PDB file of C-alpha atoms and ligand atoms in Angstrom:
ATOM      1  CA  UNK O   1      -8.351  -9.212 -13.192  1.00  0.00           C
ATOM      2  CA  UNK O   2      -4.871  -9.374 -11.743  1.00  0.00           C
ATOM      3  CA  UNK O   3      -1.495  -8.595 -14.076  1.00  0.00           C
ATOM      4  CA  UNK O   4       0.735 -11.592 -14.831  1.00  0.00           C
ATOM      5  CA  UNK O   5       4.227 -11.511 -15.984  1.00  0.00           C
ATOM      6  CA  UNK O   6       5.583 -13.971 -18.540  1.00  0.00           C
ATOM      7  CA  UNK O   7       9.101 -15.490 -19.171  1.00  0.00           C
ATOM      8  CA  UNK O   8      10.045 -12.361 -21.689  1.00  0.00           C
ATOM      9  CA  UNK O   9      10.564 -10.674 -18.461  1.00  0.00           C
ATOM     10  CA  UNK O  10      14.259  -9.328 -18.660  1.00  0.00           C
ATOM     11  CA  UNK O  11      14.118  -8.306 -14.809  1.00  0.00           C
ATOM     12  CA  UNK O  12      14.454  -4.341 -16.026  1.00  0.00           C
ATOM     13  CA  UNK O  13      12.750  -3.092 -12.336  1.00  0.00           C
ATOM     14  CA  UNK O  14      11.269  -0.581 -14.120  1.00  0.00           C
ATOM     15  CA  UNK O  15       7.156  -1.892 -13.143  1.00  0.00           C
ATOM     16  CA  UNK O  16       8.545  -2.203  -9.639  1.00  0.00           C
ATOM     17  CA  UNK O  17       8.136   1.411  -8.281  1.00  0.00           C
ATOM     18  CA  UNK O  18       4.934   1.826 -10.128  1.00  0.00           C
ATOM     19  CA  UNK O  19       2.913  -0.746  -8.393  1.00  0.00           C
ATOM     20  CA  UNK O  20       1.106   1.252  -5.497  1.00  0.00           C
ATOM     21  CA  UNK O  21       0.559  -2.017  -3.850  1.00  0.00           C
ATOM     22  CA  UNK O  22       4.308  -3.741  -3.635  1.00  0.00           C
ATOM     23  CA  UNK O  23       2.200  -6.637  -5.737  1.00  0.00           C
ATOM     24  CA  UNK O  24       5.448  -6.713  -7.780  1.00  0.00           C
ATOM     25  CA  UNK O  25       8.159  -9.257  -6.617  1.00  0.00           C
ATOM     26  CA  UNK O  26      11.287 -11.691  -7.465  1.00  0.00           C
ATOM     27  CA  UNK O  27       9.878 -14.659  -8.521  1.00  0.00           C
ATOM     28  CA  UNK O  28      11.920 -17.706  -9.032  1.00  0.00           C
ATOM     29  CA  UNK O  29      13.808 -16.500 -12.354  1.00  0.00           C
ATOM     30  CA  UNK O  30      12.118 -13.350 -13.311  1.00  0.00           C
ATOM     31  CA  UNK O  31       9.738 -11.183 -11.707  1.00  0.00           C
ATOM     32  CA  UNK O  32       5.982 -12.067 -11.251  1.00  0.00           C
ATOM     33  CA  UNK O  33       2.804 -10.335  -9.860  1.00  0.00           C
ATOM     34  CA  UNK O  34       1.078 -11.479  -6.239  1.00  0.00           C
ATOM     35  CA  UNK O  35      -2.047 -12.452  -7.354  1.00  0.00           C
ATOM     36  CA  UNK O  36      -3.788 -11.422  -3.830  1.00  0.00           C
ATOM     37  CA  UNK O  37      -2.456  -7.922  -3.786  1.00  0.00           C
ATOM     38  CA  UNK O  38      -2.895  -6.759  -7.518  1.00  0.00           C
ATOM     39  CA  UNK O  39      -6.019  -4.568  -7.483  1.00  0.00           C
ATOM     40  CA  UNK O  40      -5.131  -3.988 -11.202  1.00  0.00           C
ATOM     41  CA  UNK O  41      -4.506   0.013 -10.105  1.00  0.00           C
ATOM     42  CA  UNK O  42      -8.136   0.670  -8.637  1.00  0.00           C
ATOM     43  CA  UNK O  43      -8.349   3.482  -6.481  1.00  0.00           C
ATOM     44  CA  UNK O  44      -5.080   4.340  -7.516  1.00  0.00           C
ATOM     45  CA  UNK O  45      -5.285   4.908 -11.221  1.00  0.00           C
ATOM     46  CA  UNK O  46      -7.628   4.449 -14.233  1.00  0.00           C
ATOM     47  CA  UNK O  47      -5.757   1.814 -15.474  1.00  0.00           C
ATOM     48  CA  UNK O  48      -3.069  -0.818 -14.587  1.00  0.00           C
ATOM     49  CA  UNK O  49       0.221   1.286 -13.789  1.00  0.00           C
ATOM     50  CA  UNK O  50       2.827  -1.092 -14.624  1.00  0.00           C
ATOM     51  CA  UNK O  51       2.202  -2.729 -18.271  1.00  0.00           C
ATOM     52  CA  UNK O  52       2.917   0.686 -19.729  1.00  0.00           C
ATOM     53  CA  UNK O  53       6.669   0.854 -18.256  1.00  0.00           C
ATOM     54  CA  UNK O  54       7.339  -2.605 -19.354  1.00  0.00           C
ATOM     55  CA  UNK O  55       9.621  -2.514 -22.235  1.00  0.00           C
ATOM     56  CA  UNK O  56       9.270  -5.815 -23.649  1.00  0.00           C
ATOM     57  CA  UNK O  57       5.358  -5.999 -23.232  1.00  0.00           C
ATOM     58  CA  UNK O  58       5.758  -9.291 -20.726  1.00  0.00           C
ATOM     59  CA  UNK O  59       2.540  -7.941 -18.728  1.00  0.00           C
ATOM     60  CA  UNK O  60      -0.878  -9.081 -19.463  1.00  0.00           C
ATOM     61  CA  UNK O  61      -4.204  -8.882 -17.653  1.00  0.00           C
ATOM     62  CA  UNK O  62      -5.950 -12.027 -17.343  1.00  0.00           C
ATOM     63  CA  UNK O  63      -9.241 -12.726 -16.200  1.00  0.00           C
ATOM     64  CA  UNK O  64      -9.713 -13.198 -12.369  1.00  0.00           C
ATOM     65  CA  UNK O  65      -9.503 -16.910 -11.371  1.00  0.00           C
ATOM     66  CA  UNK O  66     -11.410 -16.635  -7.976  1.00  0.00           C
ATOM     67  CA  UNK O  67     -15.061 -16.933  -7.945  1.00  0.00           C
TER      68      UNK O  67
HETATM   69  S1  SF4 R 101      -1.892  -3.594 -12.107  1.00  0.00           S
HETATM   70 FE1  SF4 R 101      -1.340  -2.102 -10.528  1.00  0.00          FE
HETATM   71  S2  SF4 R 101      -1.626  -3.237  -8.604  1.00  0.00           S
HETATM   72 FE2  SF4 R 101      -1.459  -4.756 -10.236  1.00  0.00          FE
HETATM   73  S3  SF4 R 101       0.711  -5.303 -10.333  1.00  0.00           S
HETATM   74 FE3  SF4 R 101       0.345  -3.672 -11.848  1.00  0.00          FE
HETATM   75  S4  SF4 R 101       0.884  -1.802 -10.772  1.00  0.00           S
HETATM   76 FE4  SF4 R 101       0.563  -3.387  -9.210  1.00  0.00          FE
HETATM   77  S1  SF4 R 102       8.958  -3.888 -16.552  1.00  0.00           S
HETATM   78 FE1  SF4 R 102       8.580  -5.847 -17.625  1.00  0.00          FE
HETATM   79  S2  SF4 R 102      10.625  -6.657 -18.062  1.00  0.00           S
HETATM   80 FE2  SF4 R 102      10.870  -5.073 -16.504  1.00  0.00          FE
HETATM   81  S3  SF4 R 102      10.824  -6.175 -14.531  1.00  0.00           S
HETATM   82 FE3  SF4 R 102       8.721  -5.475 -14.988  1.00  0.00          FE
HETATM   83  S4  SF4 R 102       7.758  -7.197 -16.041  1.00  0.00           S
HETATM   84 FE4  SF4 R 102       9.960  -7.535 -16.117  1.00  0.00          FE
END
């Protein structure tokens, strides 16, 4: 289950540094999450590390698309 970023993102760079796997990076207008390298935190932390930073709640988990 991978974190996406939606067009509310104001570009703050405050999810940036807390992504332990540089999954976070400029997109085309705002930032958005690499869907290959977001473990959604595991081994790293209990839970996803970035959606709690986020100041305008533009983070979501969604369900894993690959089989
Ligand atoms: S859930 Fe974790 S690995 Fe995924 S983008 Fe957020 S900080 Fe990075
Ligand atoms: S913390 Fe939220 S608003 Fe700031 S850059 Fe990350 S996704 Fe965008």
């Amino acid at each position: 289950m991978p974190v996406v970023i939606d067009s509310d993102c104001i570009n703050c760079d405050m999810c940036v540094p807390e992504c332990p796997n540089e999954a976070i990076i400029m997109g085309a207008a705002h930032y958005v999450v690499d869907l290959d390298k977001c473990t959604e935190c595991e081994g790293f932390y209990s839970e996803p590390a970035c959606i709690p930073v986020c100041p305008v709640d533009c983070m979501t988990l969604i369900a894993d698309t690959k089989a």
